[in-house]
Coordinates of C-alpha atoms in Angstrom, one line a residue:
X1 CA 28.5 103.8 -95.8
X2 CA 27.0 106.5 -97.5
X3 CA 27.9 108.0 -101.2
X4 CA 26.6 111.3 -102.3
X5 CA 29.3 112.7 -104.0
X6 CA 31.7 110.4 -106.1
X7 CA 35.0 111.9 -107.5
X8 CA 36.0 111.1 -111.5
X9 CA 39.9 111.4 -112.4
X10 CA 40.3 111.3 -116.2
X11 CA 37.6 112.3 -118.7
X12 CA 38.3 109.7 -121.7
X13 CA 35.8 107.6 -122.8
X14 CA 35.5 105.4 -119.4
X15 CA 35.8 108.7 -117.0
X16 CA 33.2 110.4 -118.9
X17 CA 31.1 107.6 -119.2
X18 CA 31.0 106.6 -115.5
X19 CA 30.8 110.3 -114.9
X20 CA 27.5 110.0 -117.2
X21 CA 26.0 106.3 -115.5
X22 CA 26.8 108.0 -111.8
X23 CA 25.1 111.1 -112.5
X24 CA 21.5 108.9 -114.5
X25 CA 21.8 107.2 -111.1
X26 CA 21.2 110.7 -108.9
X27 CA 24.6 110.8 -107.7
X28 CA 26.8 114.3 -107.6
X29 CA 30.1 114.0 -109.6
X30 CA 33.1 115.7 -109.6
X31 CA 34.9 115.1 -112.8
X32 CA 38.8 116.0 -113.1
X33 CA 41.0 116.9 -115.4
X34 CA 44.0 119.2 -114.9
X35 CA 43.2 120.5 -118.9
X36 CA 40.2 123.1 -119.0
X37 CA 39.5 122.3 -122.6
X38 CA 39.2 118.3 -122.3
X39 CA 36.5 118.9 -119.5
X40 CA 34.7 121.4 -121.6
X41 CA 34.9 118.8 -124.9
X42 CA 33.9 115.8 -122.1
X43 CA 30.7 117.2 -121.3
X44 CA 29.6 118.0 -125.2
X45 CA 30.3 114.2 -125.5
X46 CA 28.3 113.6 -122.4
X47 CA 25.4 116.0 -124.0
X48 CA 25.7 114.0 -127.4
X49 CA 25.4 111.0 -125.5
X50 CA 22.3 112.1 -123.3
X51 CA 20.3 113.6 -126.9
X52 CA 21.0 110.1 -128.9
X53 CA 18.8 108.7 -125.4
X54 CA 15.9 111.7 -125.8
X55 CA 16.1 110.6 -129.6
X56 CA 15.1 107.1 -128.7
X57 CA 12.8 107.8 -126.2
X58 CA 15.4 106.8 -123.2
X59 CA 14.8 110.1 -121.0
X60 CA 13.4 113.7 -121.1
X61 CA 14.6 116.9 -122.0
X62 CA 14.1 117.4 -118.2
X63 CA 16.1 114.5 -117.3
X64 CA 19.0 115.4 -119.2
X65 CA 19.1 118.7 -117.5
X66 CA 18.9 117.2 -114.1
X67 CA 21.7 114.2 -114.9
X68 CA 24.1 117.8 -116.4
X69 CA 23.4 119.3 -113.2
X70 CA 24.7 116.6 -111.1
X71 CA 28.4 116.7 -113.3
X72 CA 30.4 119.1 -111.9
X73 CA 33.9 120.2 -113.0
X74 CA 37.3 120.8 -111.5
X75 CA 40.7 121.1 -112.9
X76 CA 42.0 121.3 -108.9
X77 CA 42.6 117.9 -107.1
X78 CA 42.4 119.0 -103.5
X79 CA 38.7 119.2 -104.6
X80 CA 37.9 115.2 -104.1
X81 CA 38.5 115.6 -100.3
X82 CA 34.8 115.8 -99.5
X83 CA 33.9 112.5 -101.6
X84 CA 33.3 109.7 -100.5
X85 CA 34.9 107.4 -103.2
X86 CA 37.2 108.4 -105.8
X87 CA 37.3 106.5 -109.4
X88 CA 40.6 107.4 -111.4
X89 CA 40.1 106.6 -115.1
X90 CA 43.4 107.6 -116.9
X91 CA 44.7 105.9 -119.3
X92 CA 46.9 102.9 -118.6
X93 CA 49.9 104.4 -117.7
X94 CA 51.7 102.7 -114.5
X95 CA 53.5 106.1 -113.2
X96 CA 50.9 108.5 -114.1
X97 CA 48.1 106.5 -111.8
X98 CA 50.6 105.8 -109.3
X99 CA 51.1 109.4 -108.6
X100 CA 47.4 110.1 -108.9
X101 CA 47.1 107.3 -105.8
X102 CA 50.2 109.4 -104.0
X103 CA 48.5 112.7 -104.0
X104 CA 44.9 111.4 -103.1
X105 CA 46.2 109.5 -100.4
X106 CA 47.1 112.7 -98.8
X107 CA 44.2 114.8 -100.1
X108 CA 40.9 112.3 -98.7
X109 CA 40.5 111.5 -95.5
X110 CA 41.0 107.7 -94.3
X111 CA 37.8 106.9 -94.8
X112 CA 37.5 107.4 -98.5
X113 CA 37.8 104.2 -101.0
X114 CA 40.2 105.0 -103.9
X115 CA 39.6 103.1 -106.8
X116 CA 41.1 102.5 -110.3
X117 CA 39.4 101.6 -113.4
X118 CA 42.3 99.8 -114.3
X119 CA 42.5 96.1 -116.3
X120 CA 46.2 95.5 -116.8
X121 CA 47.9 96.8 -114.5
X122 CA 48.1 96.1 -110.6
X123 CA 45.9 97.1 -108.0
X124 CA 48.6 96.0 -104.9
X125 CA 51.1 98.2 -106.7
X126 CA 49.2 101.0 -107.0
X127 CA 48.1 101.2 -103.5
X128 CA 51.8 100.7 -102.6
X129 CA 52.4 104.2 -103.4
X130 CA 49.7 105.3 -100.3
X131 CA 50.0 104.8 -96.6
X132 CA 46.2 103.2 -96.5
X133 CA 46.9 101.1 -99.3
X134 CA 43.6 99.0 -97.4
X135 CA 41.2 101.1 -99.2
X136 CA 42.5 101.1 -102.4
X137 CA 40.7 98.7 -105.0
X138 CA 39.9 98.2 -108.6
X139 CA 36.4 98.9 -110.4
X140 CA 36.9 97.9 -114.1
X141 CA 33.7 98.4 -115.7
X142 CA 32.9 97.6 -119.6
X143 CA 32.8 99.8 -122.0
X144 CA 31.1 102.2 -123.1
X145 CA 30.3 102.3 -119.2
X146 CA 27.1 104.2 -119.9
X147 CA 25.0 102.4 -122.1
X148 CA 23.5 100.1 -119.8
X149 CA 26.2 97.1 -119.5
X150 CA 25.1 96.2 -116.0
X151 CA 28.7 94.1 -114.8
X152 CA 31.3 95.7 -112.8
X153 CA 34.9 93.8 -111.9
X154 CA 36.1 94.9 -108.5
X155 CA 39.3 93.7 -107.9
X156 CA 41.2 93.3 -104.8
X157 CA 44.9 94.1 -104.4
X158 CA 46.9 92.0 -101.5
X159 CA 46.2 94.9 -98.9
X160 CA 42.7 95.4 -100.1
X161 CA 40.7 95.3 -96.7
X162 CA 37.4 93.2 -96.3
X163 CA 35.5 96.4 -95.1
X164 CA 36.8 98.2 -98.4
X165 CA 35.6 95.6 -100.8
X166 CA 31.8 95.3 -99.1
X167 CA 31.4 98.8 -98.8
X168 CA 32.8 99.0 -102.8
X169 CA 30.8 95.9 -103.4
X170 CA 27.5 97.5 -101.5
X171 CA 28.1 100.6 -103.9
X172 CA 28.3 98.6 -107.0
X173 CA 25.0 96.4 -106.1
X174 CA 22.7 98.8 -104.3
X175 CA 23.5 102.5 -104.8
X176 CA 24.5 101.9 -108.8
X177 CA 22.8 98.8 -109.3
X178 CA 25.5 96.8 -111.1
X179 CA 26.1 93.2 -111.0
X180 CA 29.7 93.3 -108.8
X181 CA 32.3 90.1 -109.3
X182 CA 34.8 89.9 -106.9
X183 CA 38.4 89.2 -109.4
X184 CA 41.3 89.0 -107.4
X185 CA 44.2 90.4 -108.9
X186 CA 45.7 88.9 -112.2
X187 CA 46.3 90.8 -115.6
X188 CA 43.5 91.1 -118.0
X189 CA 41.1 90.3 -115.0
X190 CA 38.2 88.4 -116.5
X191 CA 36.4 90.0 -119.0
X192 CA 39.3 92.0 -120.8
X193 CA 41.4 88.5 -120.6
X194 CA 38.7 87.0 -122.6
X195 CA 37.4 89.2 -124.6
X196 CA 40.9 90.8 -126.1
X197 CA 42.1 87.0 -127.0
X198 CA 38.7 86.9 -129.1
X199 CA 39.7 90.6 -130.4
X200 CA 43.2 88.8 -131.2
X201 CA 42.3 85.7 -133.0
X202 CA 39.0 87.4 -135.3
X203 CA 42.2 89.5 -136.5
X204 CA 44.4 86.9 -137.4
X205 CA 41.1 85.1 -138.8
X206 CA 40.7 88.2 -140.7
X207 CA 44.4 88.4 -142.0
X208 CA 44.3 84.5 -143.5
X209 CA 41.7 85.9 -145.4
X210 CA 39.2 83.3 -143.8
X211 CA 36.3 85.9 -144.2
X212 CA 35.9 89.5 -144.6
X213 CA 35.7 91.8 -141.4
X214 CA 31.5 92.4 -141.9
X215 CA 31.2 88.4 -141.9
X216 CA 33.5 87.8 -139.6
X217 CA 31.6 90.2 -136.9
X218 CA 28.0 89.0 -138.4
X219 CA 28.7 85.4 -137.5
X220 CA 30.0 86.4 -134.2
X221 CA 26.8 88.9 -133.5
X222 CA 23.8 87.0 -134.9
X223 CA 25.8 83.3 -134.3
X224 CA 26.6 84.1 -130.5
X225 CA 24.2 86.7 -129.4
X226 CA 26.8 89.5 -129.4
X227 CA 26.0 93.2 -129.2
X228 CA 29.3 94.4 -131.3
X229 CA 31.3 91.5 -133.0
X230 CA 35.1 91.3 -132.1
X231 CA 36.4 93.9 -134.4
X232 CA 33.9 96.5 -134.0
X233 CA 35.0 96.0 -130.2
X234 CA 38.3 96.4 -131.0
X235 CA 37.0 99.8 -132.8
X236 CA 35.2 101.0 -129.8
X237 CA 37.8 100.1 -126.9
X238 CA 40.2 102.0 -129.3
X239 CA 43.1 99.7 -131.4
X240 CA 45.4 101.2 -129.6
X241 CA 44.2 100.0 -126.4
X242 CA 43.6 96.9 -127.5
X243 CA 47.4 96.3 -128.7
X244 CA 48.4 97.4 -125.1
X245 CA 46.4 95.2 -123.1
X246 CA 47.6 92.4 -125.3
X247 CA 51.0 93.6 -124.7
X248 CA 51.1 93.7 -121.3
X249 CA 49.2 90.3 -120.7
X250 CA 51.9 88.7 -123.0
X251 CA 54.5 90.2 -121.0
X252 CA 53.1 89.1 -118.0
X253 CA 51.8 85.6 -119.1
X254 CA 54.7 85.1 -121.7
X255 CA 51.5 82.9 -123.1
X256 CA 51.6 83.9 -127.3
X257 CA 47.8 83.7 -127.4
X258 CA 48.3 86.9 -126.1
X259 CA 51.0 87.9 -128.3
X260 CA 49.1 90.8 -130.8
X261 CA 48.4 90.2 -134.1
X262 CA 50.9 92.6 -136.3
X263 CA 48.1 93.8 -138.4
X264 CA 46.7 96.3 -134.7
X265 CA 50.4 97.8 -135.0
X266 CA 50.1 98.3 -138.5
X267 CA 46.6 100.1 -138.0
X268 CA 48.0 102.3 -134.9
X269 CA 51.2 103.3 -137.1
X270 CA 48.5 104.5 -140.0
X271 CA 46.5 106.4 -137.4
X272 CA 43.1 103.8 -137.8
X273 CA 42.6 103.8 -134.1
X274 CA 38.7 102.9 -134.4
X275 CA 36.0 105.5 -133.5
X276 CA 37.9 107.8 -131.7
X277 CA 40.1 108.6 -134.9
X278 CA 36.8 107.8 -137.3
X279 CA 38.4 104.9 -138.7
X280 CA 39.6 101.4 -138.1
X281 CA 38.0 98.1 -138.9
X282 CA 35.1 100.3 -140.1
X283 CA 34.5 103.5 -140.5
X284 CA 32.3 105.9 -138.1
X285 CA 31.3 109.4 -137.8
X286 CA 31.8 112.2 -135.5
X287 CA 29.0 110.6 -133.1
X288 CA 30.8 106.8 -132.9
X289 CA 27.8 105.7 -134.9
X290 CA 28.9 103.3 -138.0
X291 CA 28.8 104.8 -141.2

């Protein structure tokens, strides 16, 4: 199968991110979102994102116009009808994708994959919404999507066809050159399973008073190897999204590792939601970058 153009639903961090990743790796994208003004402020973040890169030597002036070029936006839906996959990044939010999957089931043609970027919630019931629900499948990549994190979780639903997930599983390995792990479905998936129970428990470590948060994420980074420690994850996936994956696994598992700790409600009631509100665990400025 061949990809040229790949549709983007959603411009939060992960839509604009994969928007950003897709377009480094020479693919066209058609970014969505049915408000003018969050487009327009997606692609300043995507600019911001692309100078920090010239500033450390990661591309060209040149290369920054060519990877803009590629982006292309759209507040229209009927639009993604000539791609030849379409990623929907909304937020987590069962009805809201579902409906997304309703309309672009009737918009692309039966040979388009439909994928969600989903962790929590399920793939099978969000293709049961479409009358192809064969080529619907998850793509859950890590975040932030665009700065390099090689690892994509694609996730098949019950109806997810063989021929969907190797042509998803082809576009992952060789077009966007991405390590691909098949996850069938369950909540959390792997790598958000994991990693929010780590989130959870360096919170609770961090409300006995065991250490301070700064120690607590420098054992964790230097100790283990980790690019971020545990809470300045938390920061960047956003506190509140960490609380609702939590939420729903514990609902789902009925497990109380998953239970959150009362300390991330506390935070999203005083509006420390991490780096997109400039504060949580730490504080950060108008870039993401700690201050």
């Amino acid at each position: 199968m061949k990809y040229s153009k790949i549709g983007v639903v959603g411009v939060g961090n992960v839509g604009q991110g994969i928007a950003e990743m897709l377009s480094e790796k020479g693919l066209d994208v058609l970014l969505l979102d049915q408000n003018p003004d969050r487009l327009e402020a997606s692609l300043n973040a995507i600019e911001i994102s692309l100078d920090k890169q010239i500033e450390r030597w990661g591309i060209t002036q040149t290369e920054k116009k060519l990877i803009l070029s590629r982006i292309h936006k759209t507040v229209t839906m009927e639009e993604m009808a000539d791609c030849s996959l379409v990623i929907e990044s909304i937020s987590e939010e069962l009805e809201a994708k579902k409906d997304i999957f309703r309309r672009l089931d009737r918009i692309c043609g039966p040979e388009v994959i439909l994928a969600s970027t989903t962790s929590t919630l399920s793939v099978t019931e969000l293709a049961s919404v479409c009358d192809s629900p064969e080529r619907v499948i998850g793509l859950h990549f890590l975040v932030p999507v665009s700065k390099k994190i090689d690892l994509v979780e694609i996730i098949r639903g019950i109806k997810t066809s063989e021929e969907t997930f190797q042509n998803t599983k082809y576009f992952a390995e060789k077009v966007i050159e991405q390590k691909g792990i098949q996850v069938y479905e369950s909540p959390g998936l792997v790598t958000t399973r994991l990693i929010c129970t780590l989130i959870n428990e360096a919170v609770t470590t961090l409300t006995e008073g065991v250490a301070t948060a700064e120690d607590i994420d420098s054992a964790m980074r230097m100790g283990y190897d980790f690019r971020y420690g545990p809470l300045e994850m938390a920061d960047r996936f956003g506190i509140d999204s960490v609380y609702a994956a939590l939420e729903r696994m514990f609902r789902e598992y009925g497990d109380l590792k998953y239970r959150p700790s009362y300390l991330l409600k506390k935070m999203i009631r005083a509006g420390q939601l991490g780096v997109k509100s400039g504060e949580g665990f730490f504080r950060y400025d108008k870039d993401g970058d700690r201050l």
